[in-house]
Tab-separated table of C-alpha atoms in Angstrom:
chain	number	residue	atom	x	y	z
Z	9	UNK	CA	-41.617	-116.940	248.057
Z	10	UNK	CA	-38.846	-119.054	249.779
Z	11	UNK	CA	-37.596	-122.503	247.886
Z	12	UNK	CA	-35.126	-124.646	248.985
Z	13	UNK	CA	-33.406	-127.101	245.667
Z	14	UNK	CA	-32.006	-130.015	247.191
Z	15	UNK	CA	-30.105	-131.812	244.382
Z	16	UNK	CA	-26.460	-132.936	244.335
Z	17	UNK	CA	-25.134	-132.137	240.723
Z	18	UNK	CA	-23.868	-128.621	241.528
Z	19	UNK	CA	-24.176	-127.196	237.826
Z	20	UNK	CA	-28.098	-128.340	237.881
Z	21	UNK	CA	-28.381	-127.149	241.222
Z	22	UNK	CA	-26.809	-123.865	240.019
Z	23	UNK	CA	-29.384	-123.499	237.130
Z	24	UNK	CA	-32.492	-124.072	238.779
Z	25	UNK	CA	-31.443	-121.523	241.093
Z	26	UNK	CA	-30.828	-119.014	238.688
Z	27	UNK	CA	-34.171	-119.732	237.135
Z	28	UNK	CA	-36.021	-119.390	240.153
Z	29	UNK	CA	-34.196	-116.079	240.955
Z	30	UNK	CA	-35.009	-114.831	237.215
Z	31	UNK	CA	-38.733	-115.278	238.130
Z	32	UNK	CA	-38.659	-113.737	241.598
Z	33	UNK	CA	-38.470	-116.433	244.060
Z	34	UNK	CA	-35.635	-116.541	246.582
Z	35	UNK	CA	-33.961	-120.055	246.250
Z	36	UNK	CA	-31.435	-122.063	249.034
Z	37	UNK	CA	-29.624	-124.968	247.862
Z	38	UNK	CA	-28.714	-128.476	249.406
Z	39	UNK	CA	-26.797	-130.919	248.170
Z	40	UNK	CA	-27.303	-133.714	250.152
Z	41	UNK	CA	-30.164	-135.288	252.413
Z	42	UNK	CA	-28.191	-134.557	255.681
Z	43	UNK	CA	-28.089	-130.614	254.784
Z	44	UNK	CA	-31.592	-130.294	253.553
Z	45	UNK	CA	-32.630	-131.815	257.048
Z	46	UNK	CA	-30.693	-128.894	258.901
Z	47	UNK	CA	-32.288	-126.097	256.470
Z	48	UNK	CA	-35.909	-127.517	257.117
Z	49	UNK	CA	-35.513	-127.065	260.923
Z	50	UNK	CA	-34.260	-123.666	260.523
Z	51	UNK	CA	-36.062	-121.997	257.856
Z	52	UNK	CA	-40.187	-121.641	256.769
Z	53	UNK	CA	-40.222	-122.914	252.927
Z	54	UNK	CA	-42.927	-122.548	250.452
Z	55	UNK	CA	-41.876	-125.487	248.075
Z	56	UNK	CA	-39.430	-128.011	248.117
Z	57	UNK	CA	-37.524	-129.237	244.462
Z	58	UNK	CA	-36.436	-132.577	245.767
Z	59	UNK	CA	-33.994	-135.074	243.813
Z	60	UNK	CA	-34.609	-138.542	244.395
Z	61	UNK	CA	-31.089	-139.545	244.700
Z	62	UNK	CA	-29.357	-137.000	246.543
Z	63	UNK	CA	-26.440	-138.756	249.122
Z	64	UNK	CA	-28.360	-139.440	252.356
Z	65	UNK	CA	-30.555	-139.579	253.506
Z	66	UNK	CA	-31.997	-139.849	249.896
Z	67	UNK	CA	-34.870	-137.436	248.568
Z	68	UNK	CA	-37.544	-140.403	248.795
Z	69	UNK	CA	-36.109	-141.036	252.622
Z	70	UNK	CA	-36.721	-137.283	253.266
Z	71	UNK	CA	-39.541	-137.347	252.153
Z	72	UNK	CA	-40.876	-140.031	254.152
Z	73	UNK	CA	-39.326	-137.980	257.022
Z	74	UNK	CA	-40.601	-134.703	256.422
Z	75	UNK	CA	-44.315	-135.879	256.233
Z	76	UNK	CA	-43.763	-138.249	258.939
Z	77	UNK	CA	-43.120	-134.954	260.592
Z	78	UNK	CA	-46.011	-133.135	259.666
Z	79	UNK	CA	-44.573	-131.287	257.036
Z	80	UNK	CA	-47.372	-129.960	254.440
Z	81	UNK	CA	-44.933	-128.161	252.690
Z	82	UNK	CA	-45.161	-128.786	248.586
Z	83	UNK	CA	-42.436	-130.741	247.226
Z	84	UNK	CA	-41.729	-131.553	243.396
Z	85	UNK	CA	-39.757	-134.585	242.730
Z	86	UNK	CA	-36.965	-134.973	240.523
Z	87	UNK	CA	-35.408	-137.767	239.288
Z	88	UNK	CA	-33.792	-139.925	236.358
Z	89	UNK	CA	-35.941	-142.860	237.157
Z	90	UNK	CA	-38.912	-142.977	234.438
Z	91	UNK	CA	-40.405	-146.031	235.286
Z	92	UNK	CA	-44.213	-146.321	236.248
Z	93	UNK	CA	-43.921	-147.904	239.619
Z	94	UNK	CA	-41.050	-145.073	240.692
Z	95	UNK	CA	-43.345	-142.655	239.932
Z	96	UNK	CA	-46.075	-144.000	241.888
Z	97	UNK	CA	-43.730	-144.699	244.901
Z	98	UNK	CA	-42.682	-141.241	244.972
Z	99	UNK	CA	-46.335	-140.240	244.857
Z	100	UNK	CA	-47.578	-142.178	247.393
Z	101	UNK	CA	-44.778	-141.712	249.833
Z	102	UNK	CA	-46.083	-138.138	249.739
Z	103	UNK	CA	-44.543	-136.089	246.867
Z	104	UNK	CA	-46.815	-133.949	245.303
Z	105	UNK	CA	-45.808	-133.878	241.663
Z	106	UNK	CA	-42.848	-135.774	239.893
Z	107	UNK	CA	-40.866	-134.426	237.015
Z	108	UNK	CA	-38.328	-136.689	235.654
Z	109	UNK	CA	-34.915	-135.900	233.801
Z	110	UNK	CA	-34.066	-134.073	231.762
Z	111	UNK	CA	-36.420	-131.721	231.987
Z	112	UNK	CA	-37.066	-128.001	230.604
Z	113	UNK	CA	-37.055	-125.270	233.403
Z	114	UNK	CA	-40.235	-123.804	231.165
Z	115	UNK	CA	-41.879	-126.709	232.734
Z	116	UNK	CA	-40.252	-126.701	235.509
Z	117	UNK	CA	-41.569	-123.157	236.586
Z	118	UNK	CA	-45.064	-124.203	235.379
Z	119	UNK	CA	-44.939	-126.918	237.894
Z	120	UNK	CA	-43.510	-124.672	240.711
Z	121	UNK	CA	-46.149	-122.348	240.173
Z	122	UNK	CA	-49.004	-124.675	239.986
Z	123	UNK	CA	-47.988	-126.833	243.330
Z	124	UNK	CA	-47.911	-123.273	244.464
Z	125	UNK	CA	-51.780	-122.386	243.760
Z	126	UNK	CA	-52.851	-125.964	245.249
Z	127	UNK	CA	-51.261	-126.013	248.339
Z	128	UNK	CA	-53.229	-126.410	251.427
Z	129	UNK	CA	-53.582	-122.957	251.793
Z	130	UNK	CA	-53.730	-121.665	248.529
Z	131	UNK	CA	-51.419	-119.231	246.794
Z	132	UNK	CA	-53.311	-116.007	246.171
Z	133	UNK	CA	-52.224	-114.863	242.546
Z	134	UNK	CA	-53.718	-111.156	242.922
Z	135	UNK	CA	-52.417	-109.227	245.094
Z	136	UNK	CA	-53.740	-105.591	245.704
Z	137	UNK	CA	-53.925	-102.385	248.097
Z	138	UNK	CA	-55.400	-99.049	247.003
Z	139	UNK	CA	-54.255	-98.498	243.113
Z	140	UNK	CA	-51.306	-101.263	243.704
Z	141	UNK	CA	-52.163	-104.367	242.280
Z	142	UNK	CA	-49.721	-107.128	241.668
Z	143	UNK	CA	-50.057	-110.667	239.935
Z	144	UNK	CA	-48.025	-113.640	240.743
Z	145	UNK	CA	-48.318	-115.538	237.858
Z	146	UNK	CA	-47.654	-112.964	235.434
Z	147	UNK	CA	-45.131	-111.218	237.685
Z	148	UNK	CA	-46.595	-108.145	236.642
Z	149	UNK	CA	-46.981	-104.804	239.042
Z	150	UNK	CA	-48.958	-101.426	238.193
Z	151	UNK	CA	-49.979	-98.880	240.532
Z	152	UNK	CA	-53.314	-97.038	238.970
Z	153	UNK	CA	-53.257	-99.221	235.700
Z	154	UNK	CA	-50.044	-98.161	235.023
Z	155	UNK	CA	-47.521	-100.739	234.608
Z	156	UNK	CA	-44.043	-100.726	237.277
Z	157	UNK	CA	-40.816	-102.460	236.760
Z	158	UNK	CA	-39.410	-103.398	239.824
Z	159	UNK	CA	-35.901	-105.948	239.626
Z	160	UNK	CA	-36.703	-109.014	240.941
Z	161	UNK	CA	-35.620	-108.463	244.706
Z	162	UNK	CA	-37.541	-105.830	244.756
Z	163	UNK	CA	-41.007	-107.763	243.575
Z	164	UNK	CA	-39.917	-110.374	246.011
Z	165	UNK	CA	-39.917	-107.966	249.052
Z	166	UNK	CA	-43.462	-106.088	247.728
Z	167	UNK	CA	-44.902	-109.512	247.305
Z	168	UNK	CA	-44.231	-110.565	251.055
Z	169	UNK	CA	-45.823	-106.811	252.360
Z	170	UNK	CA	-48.671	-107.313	249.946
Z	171	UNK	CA	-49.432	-110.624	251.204
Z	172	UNK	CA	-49.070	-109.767	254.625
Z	173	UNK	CA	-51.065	-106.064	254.411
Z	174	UNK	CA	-51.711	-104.084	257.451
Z	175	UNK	CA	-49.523	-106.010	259.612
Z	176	UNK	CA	-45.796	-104.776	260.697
Z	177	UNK	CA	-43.387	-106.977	259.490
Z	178	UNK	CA	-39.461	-106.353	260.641
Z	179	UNK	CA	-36.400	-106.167	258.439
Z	180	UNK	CA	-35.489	-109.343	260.006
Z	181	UNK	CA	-38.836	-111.399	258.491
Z	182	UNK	CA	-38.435	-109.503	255.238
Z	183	UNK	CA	-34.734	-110.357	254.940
Z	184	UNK	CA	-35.458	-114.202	255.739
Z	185	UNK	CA	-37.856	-114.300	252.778
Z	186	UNK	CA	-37.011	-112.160	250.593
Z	187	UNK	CA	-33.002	-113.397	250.476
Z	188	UNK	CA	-31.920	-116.782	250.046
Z	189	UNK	CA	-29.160	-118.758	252.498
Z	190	UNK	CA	-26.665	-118.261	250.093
Z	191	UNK	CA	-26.914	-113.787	250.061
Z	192	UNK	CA	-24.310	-111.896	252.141
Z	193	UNK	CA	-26.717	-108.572	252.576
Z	194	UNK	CA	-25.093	-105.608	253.241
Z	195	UNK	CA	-26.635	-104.222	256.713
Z	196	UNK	CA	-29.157	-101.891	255.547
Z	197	UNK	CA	-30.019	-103.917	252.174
Z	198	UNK	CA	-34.147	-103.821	253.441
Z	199	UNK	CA	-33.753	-100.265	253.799
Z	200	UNK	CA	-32.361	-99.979	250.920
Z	201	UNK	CA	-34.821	-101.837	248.623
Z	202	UNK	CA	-37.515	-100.541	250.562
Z	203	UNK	CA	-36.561	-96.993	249.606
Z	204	UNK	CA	-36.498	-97.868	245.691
Z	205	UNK	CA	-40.423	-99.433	246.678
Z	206	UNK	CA	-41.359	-96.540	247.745
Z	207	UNK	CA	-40.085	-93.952	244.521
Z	208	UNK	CA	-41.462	-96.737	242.345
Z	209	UNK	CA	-45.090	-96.866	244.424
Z	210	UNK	CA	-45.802	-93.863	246.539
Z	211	UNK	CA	-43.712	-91.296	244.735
Z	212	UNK	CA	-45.415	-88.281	243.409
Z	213	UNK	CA	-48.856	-90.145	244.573
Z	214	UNK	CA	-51.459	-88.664	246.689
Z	215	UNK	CA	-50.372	-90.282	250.311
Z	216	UNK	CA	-48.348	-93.385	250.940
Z	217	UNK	CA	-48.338	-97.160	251.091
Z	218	UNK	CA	-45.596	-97.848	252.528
Z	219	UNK	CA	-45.054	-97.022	256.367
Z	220	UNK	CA	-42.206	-97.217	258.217
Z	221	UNK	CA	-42.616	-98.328	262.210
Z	222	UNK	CA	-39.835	-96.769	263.678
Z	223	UNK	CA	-37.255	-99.078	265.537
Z	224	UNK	CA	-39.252	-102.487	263.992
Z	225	UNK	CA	-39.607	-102.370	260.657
Z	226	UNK	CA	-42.079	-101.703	258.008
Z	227	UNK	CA	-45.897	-101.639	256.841
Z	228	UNK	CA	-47.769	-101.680	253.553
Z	229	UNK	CA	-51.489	-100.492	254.445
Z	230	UNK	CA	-54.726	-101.503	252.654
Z	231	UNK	CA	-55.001	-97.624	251.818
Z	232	UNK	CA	-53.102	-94.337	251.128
Z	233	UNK	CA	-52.555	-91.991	253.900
């Protein structure tokens, strides 16, 4: 999953970042309205973490903007402003939940993950194929009730082909949503992850899960062969 954090204070910015990361998500930061725009027209987000006062255009401006626009996207407010009437603003302008400062990032990930579940199409938490099954919430893999640890890049990229099963997905899709705006991957960093997938779910198994489709990219299939 693919969030963008648009909030000026660069050590916040930094932190929420490196919480998302810790819990699998791939995270791009903007610090002001005008950059956040750009990163919207060039990227497909699953959640928004929008500051309210962000240099502009502001968070509530963008907002406006981005639903104006037809965005759907969920987006999570944050801001310093407590009062009552704020919050409602922020709601009715089209923010779908509100979490003011400070904050813990406890909550903050409960929030991410529940704006995740309700979108308009909603977030599938289980995620399975043969003897794989994976679970979003719990960011838990096993492979024939067996548990797996897999480092968090490499839960982000088995998420994506789990949620996208039977279908052939290039390096180029799995790089976009699997790394954030910020990563310098070396060239063959999909190959490379993809190989540790592989040991972690196919080796020493009874056929495999993971395809390769030579000269596009890869394929995780429903069943083993």
């Amino acid at each position: 999953m693919r969030i963008m954090v648009v909030e000026d204070d660069p050590r916040l910015s930094e932190l929420i970042r490196e919480v998302l990361e810790d819990a699998c998500y791939a995270a791009d930061l903007a610090a002001d309205g005008e950059t956040a725009a750009e990163l919207m027209d060039i990227n497909d987000y699953d959640l928004v973490v929008l500051d309210w006062g962000i240099p502009a255009p502001s968070g509530i401006e963008l907002l406006r903007t981005w639903r104006r626009q037809g965005h759907n996207i969920p987006i999570l407010m944050l801001t310093a402003r407590d009062a009552v009437e704020d919050r409602v603003g922020g709601l009715d302008t089209g923010a779908d939940d509100y979490l003011t400062k400070p904050f813990s990032f406890v909550e903050l990930l409960a929030r991410v993950r529940s704006l995740l579940r309700r979108r308009e199409v909603p977030l599938q938490l289980a995620l399975e194929a043969d003897d794989l099954k994976l679970d979003r919430g719990k960011h838990q893999v096993t492979v024939a009730g067996e548990p797996v640890v897999l480092s968090p890049k490499e839960f982000g990229v088995l998420e994506y082909l789990l949620s996208r099963r039977d279908e052939v997905i290039t390096r180029t899709d799995i790089e976009e949503h699997a790394w954030d705006e910020a990563s310098e991957p070396m060239a063959n960093v999909v190959d490379v992850v993809i190989h540790r997938l592989r040991k972690k779910i196919d080796g020493g198994r009874q056929g495999r899960l993971i395809h390769t489709v030579r000269g596009v990219g890869y394929v995780l299939k429903g069943q083993r062969s």
